[in-house]
mmCIF file of C-alpha atoms in Angstrom:
data_model
loop_
_atom_site.group_PDB
_atom_site.id
_atom_site.type_symbol
_atom_site.label_atom_id
_atom_site.label_comp_id
_atom_site.label_asym_id
_atom_site.label_seq_id
_atom_site.Cartn_x
_atom_site.Cartn_y
_atom_site.Cartn_z
ATOM 1 C CA UNK A 1086 45.909 78.177 55.888
ATOM 2 C CA UNK A 1087 49.519 77.586 54.931
ATOM 3 C CA UNK A 1088 51.477 75.218 57.105
ATOM 4 C CA UNK A 1089 55.219 75.184 57.386
ATOM 5 C CA UNK A 1090 57.344 72.092 57.618
ATOM 6 C CA UNK A 1091 59.176 71.470 60.923
ATOM 7 C CA UNK A 1092 62.441 73.362 61.399
ATOM 8 C CA UNK A 1093 65.739 71.542 61.364
ATOM 9 C CA UNK A 1094 67.595 71.974 64.594
ATOM 10 C CA UNK A 1095 71.196 70.988 65.177
ATOM 11 C CA UNK A 1096 71.627 69.026 68.394
ATOM 12 C CA UNK A 1097 75.236 69.229 69.593
ATOM 13 C CA UNK A 1098 76.691 66.281 71.468
ATOM 14 C CA UNK A 1099 78.745 67.776 74.293
ATOM 15 C CA UNK A 1100 79.756 64.597 76.068
ATOM 16 C CA UNK A 1101 83.415 65.494 75.632
ATOM 17 C CA UNK A 1102 83.116 69.238 75.979
ATOM 18 C CA UNK A 1103 84.174 71.266 79.009
ATOM 19 C CA UNK A 1104 81.987 73.523 81.121
ATOM 20 C CA UNK A 1105 80.666 76.568 79.217
ATOM 21 C CA UNK A 1106 82.977 79.547 78.942
ATOM 22 C CA UNK A 1107 81.706 82.972 77.998
ATOM 23 C CA UNK A 1108 83.998 85.336 76.137
ATOM 24 C CA UNK A 1109 83.446 89.045 75.794
ATOM 25 C CA UNK A 1110 81.638 89.875 72.575
ATOM 26 C CA UNK A 1111 83.547 91.662 69.844
ATOM 27 C CA UNK A 1112 82.260 94.716 68.042
ATOM 28 C CA UNK A 1113 82.399 94.515 64.264
ATOM 29 C CA UNK A 1114 84.732 97.498 64.156
ATOM 30 C CA UNK A 1115 87.200 96.044 66.646
ATOM 31 C CA UNK A 1116 90.325 94.023 65.711
ATOM 32 C CA UNK A 1117 89.411 90.564 64.433
ATOM 33 C CA UNK A 1118 89.567 87.692 66.895
ATOM 34 C CA UNK A 1119 91.728 84.632 66.656
ATOM 35 C CA UNK A 1120 91.216 82.438 63.626
ATOM 36 C CA UNK A 1121 90.053 78.911 64.343
ATOM 37 C CA UNK A 1122 92.252 76.066 63.106
ATOM 38 C CA UNK A 1123 90.115 74.008 60.718
ATOM 39 C CA UNK A 1124 92.775 71.457 59.803
ATOM 40 C CA UNK A 1125 93.227 70.146 63.335
ATOM 41 C CA UNK A 1126 89.575 70.349 64.298
ATOM 42 C CA UNK A 1127 87.864 66.999 64.870
ATOM 43 C CA UNK A 1128 84.517 66.578 63.242
ATOM 44 C CA UNK A 1129 82.013 66.935 66.089
ATOM 45 C CA UNK A 1130 79.164 64.469 66.448
ATOM 46 C CA UNK A 1131 75.671 65.807 66.063
ATOM 47 C CA UNK A 1132 72.130 64.841 65.275
ATOM 48 C CA UNK A 1133 69.232 66.673 63.723
ATOM 49 C CA UNK A 1134 65.754 66.661 65.110
ATOM 50 C CA UNK A 1135 62.576 68.445 64.055
ATOM 51 C CA UNK A 1136 61.049 71.280 66.029
ATOM 52 C CA UNK A 1137 58.593 70.245 68.709
ATOM 53 C CA UNK A 1138 55.836 72.285 67.095
ATOM 54 C CA UNK A 1139 54.780 73.050 63.548
ATOM 55 C CA UNK A 1140 54.644 76.766 62.878
ATOM 56 C CA UNK A 1141 51.628 78.046 61.019
ATOM 57 C CA UNK A 1142 51.156 81.456 59.511
ATOM 58 C CA UNK A 1143 48.593 82.277 62.195
ATOM 59 C CA UNK A 1144 51.258 81.778 64.864
ATOM 60 C CA UNK A 1145 53.692 84.258 63.373
ATOM 61 C CA UNK A 1146 54.138 87.347 65.575
ATOM 62 C CA UNK A 1147 53.559 89.747 62.665
ATOM 63 C CA UNK A 1148 50.439 88.103 61.263
ATOM 64 C CA UNK A 1149 48.018 90.758 60.034
ATOM 65 C CA UNK A 1150 50.548 93.559 60.561
ATOM 66 C CA UNK A 1151 53.203 93.058 57.939
ATOM 67 C CA UNK A 1152 52.778 93.416 54.185
ATOM 68 C CA UNK A 1153 54.239 90.098 53.045
ATOM 69 C CA UNK A 1154 55.528 88.918 49.702
ATOM 70 C CA UNK A 1155 53.713 85.969 48.135
ATOM 71 C CA UNK A 1156 56.970 83.982 48.116
ATOM 72 C CA UNK A 1157 57.350 84.571 51.849
ATOM 73 C CA UNK A 1158 53.830 83.384 52.608
ATOM 74 C CA UNK A 1159 54.422 80.004 50.963
ATOM 75 C CA UNK A 1160 58.021 79.442 52.079
ATOM 76 C CA UNK A 1161 58.965 76.441 54.202
ATOM 77 C CA UNK A 1162 60.990 77.138 57.323
ATOM 78 C CA UNK A 1163 64.222 75.163 57.222
ATOM 79 C CA UNK A 1164 66.217 76.619 60.138
ATOM 80 C CA UNK A 1165 69.804 75.691 59.296
ATOM 81 C CA UNK A 1166 70.598 77.052 55.825
ATOM 82 C CA UNK A 1167 74.366 76.685 56.257
ATOM 83 C CA UNK A 1168 74.618 73.056 57.394
ATOM 84 C CA UNK A 1169 76.365 74.169 60.587
ATOM 85 C CA UNK A 1170 77.768 70.700 61.461
ATOM 86 C CA UNK A 1171 79.815 70.793 58.254
ATOM 87 C CA UNK A 1172 81.660 73.906 59.506
ATOM 88 C CA UNK A 1173 84.001 72.911 62.363
ATOM 89 C CA UNK A 1174 84.771 76.512 63.330
ATOM 90 C CA UNK A 1175 81.051 77.228 63.883
ATOM 91 C CA UNK A 1176 80.673 74.055 65.927
ATOM 92 C CA UNK A 1177 83.667 75.042 68.028
ATOM 93 C CA UNK A 1178 82.227 78.500 68.707
ATOM 94 C CA UNK A 1179 78.934 76.994 69.878
ATOM 95 C CA UNK A 1180 80.532 74.312 72.021
ATOM 96 C CA UNK A 1181 82.858 76.811 73.655
ATOM 97 C CA UNK A 1182 79.848 78.861 74.721
ATOM 98 C CA UNK A 1183 77.927 75.807 75.891
ATOM 99 C CA UNK A 1184 74.903 76.131 73.602
ATOM 100 C CA UNK A 1185 73.036 72.974 72.673
ATOM 101 C CA UNK A 1186 70.776 73.700 69.707
ATOM 102 C CA UNK A 1187 70.955 75.779 66.536
ATOM 103 C CA UNK A 1188 67.490 77.052 65.663
ATOM 104 C CA UNK A 1189 68.543 79.240 62.738
ATOM 105 C CA UNK A 1190 71.698 79.768 60.660
ATOM 106 C CA UNK A 1191 72.171 81.898 57.565
ATOM 107 C CA UNK A 1192 74.158 84.756 56.102
ATOM 108 C CA UNK A 1193 72.745 88.256 56.605
ATOM 109 C CA UNK A 1194 73.733 91.871 56.055
ATOM 110 C CA UNK A 1195 74.640 93.756 59.232
ATOM 111 C CA UNK A 1196 74.864 97.535 59.469
ATOM 112 C CA UNK A 1197 77.735 98.913 61.562
ATOM 113 C CA UNK A 1198 77.644 102.055 63.684
ATOM 114 C CA UNK A 1199 79.388 103.952 60.897
ATOM 115 C CA UNK A 1200 76.752 102.870 58.364
ATOM 116 C CA UNK A 1201 78.738 100.211 56.516
ATOM 117 C CA UNK A 1202 77.101 96.971 55.393
ATOM 118 C CA UNK A 1203 78.968 93.805 56.283
ATOM 119 C CA UNK A 1204 78.116 90.212 55.453
ATOM 120 C CA UNK A 1205 77.826 88.159 58.603
ATOM 121 C CA UNK A 1206 76.629 84.742 59.710
ATOM 122 C CA UNK A 1207 73.640 84.916 62.032
ATOM 123 C CA UNK A 1208 73.226 81.971 64.397
ATOM 124 C CA UNK A 1209 70.293 81.695 66.775
ATOM 125 C CA UNK A 1210 70.446 79.042 69.474
ATOM 126 C CA UNK A 1211 68.083 78.214 72.311
ATOM 127 C CA UNK A 1212 69.994 80.693 74.499
ATOM 128 C CA UNK A 1213 71.748 83.310 72.365
ATOM 129 C CA UNK A 1214 72.280 85.209 69.137
ATOM 130 C CA UNK A 1215 75.680 84.906 67.467
ATOM 131 C CA UNK A 1216 77.232 87.238 64.889
ATOM 132 C CA UNK A 1217 80.151 85.596 63.081
ATOM 133 C CA UNK A 1218 82.517 87.042 60.476
ATOM 134 C CA UNK A 1219 82.705 84.399 57.699
ATOM 135 C CA UNK A 1220 85.845 85.899 56.157
ATOM 136 C CA UNK A 1221 88.037 85.333 59.218
ATOM 137 C CA UNK A 1222 85.984 82.624 60.938
ATOM 138 C CA UNK A 1223 85.676 84.783 64.062
ATOM 139 C CA UNK A 1224 82.925 85.322 66.604
ATOM 140 C CA UNK A 1225 82.198 89.043 66.636
ATOM 141 C CA UNK A 1226 79.359 89.164 69.133
ATOM 142 C CA UNK A 1227 77.208 86.961 71.355
ATOM 143 C CA UNK A 1228 73.928 88.279 72.751
ATOM 144 C CA UNK A 1229 71.912 86.351 75.317
ATOM 145 C CA UNK A 1230 68.253 86.001 74.325
ATOM 146 C CA UNK A 1231 67.333 87.253 77.786
ATOM 147 C CA UNK A 1232 69.020 90.584 76.971
ATOM 148 C CA UNK A 1233 66.771 91.282 73.961
ATOM 149 C CA UNK A 1234 63.923 93.689 74.723
ATOM 150 C CA UNK A 1235 62.111 93.903 71.384
ATOM 151 C CA UNK A 1236 62.279 93.594 67.606
ATOM 152 C CA UNK A 1237 61.496 96.495 65.287
ATOM 153 C CA UNK A 1238 60.204 96.128 61.716
ATOM 154 C CA UNK A 1239 58.392 98.263 59.191
ATOM 155 C CA UNK A 1240 54.892 97.438 57.979
ATOM 156 C CA UNK A 1241 56.149 97.124 54.414
ATOM 157 C CA UNK A 1242 57.726 94.328 52.355
ATOM 158 C CA UNK A 1243 61.374 95.143 53.016
ATOM 159 C CA UNK A 1244 64.144 92.987 54.493
ATOM 160 C CA UNK A 1245 65.168 95.132 57.481
ATOM 161 C CA UNK A 1246 64.787 94.351 61.168
ATOM 162 C CA UNK A 1247 66.344 95.693 64.361
ATOM 163 C CA UNK A 1248 67.134 93.749 67.522
ATOM 164 C CA UNK A 1249 66.960 96.101 70.507
ATOM 165 C CA UNK A 1250 69.252 95.296 73.448
ATOM 166 C CA UNK A 1251 68.962 97.931 76.234
ATOM 167 C CA UNK A 1252 72.195 96.936 77.995
ATOM 168 C CA UNK A 1253 74.273 97.098 74.790
ATOM 169 C CA UNK A 1254 74.121 98.658 71.354
ATOM 170 C CA UNK A 1255 71.410 97.357 69.032
ATOM 171 C CA UNK A 1256 71.581 95.295 65.842
ATOM 172 C CA UNK A 1257 70.217 96.397 62.469
ATOM 173 C CA UNK A 1258 70.239 93.655 59.867
ATOM 174 C CA UNK A 1259 68.662 92.708 56.557
ATOM 175 C CA UNK A 1260 67.685 89.264 55.345
ATOM 176 C CA UNK A 1261 65.295 87.748 52.829
ATOM 177 C CA UNK A 1262 64.423 85.298 55.627
ATOM 178 C CA UNK A 1263 63.409 88.009 58.082
ATOM 179 C CA UNK A 1264 60.002 86.390 58.704
ATOM 180 C CA UNK A 1265 61.617 83.174 59.872
ATOM 181 C CA UNK A 1266 64.217 84.997 61.973
ATOM 182 C CA UNK A 1267 61.557 86.990 63.828
ATOM 183 C CA UNK A 1268 59.444 83.888 64.426
ATOM 184 C CA UNK A 1269 62.420 81.887 65.710
ATOM 185 C CA UNK A 1270 63.498 84.684 68.085
ATOM 186 C CA UNK A 1271 60.000 85.089 69.519
ATOM 187 C CA UNK A 1272 59.510 81.342 70.006
ATOM 188 C CA UNK A 1273 63.011 80.793 71.444
ATOM 189 C CA UNK A 1274 62.613 83.658 73.895
ATOM 190 C CA UNK A 1275 59.240 82.349 75.017
ATOM 191 C CA UNK A 1276 60.570 78.818 75.477
ATOM 192 C CA UNK A 1277 63.604 79.987 77.439
ATOM 193 C CA UNK A 1278 61.931 82.498 79.736
ATOM 194 C CA UNK A 1279 58.132 82.408 79.284
ATOM 195 C CA UNK A 1280 58.520 86.043 78.242
ATOM 196 C CA UNK A 1281 56.712 87.277 75.152
ATOM 197 C CA UNK A 1282 59.219 89.230 73.097
ATOM 198 C CA UNK A 1283 57.715 92.511 71.892
ATOM 199 C CA UNK A 1284 57.540 92.992 68.122
ATOM 200 C CA UNK A 1285 57.014 96.625 67.100
ATOM 201 C CA UNK A 1286 55.801 97.631 63.634
ATOM 202 C CA UNK A 1287 56.447 101.161 62.457
ATOM 203 C CA UNK A 1288 57.627 102.757 59.238
ATOM 204 C CA UNK A 1289 59.963 104.832 61.403
ATOM 205 C CA UNK A 1290 61.939 103.477 64.311
ATOM 206 C CA UNK A 1291 65.100 104.375 66.189
ATOM 207 C CA UNK A 1292 67.935 102.137 67.268
ATOM 208 C CA UNK A 1293 71.255 102.614 69.061
ATOM 209 C CA UNK A 1294 73.819 101.955 66.351
ATOM 210 C CA UNK A 1295 76.740 102.353 68.761
ATOM 211 C CA UNK A 1296 77.587 104.000 72.047
ATOM 212 C CA UNK A 1297 75.920 107.435 71.984
ATOM 213 C CA UNK A 1298 74.946 106.983 68.319
ATOM 214 C CA UNK A 1299 71.192 106.917 67.675
ATOM 215 C CA UNK A 1300 69.860 106.417 64.163
ATOM 216 C CA UNK A 1301 66.394 106.395 62.654
ATOM 217 C CA UNK A 1302 65.303 104.022 59.926
ATOM 218 C CA UNK A 1303 62.611 105.399 57.639
ATOM 219 C CA UNK A 1304 60.553 103.364 55.179
ATOM 220 C CA UNK A 1305 58.444 104.794 52.356
ATOM 221 C CA UNK A 1306 56.383 102.846 49.869
ATOM 222 C CA UNK A 1307 57.276 103.959 46.350
ATOM 223 C CA UNK A 1308 56.417 102.717 42.911
ATOM 224 C CA UNK A 1309 58.084 99.370 42.411
ATOM 225 C CA UNK A 1310 59.156 98.780 46.013
ATOM 226 C CA UNK A 1311 60.181 100.298 49.330
ATOM 227 C CA UNK A 1312 62.615 103.183 49.849
ATOM 228 C CA UNK A 1313 64.701 102.874 53.007
ATOM 229 C CA UNK A 1314 66.751 105.625 54.646
ATOM 230 C CA UNK A 1315 68.989 105.441 57.701
ATOM 231 C CA UNK A 1316 69.561 108.839 59.328
ATOM 232 C CA UNK A 1317 71.648 109.856 62.310
ATOM 233 C CA UNK A 1318 69.687 111.629 65.009
#
């Protein structure tokens, strides 16, 4: 049995921060938000602490369902791949929203409603999912973990996953660290609400790409890899 090392979590010291404020989330196709001033930003204090539990492969929500790459099976879970405390604009976003811990941070590919691929920063905290535009240092969207209904993945060794949010439009993303992202979301949701987040495996699944825009993602195993198609319904 493979065992993973404890995740690194960023603990944010909010002793000087104000009460949490929640801004409306921005769509990726909307005008960019205000740019954060890095030069005048004070370096926030923080500390790192390991996860309270060691994740094993048997605990992963897709164990026995997903065809996994050998590299993925033996990969250590790190959590923060961006060193969030070294980026003042990310720290400011988190403190403004009142979140305390960063469970995961990395760059991903996000698919817009029009089908474009955009590079985004994905942050997962103990309460929410953040989508940040790294080119303009702007928060594009914040999704409360409680709003997530399920995660959709294929049964094959691709990088795609969908986050289904019934009250909003859904997220379709791709990451080489998809296994860790899914595990973190399931564990964070369970810790926050005692609710077991549903993880659905199908080589065809639908998601709401935008208001009144439904798309289907299709996966086919072909020689040398996996063929993925995204079709509008």
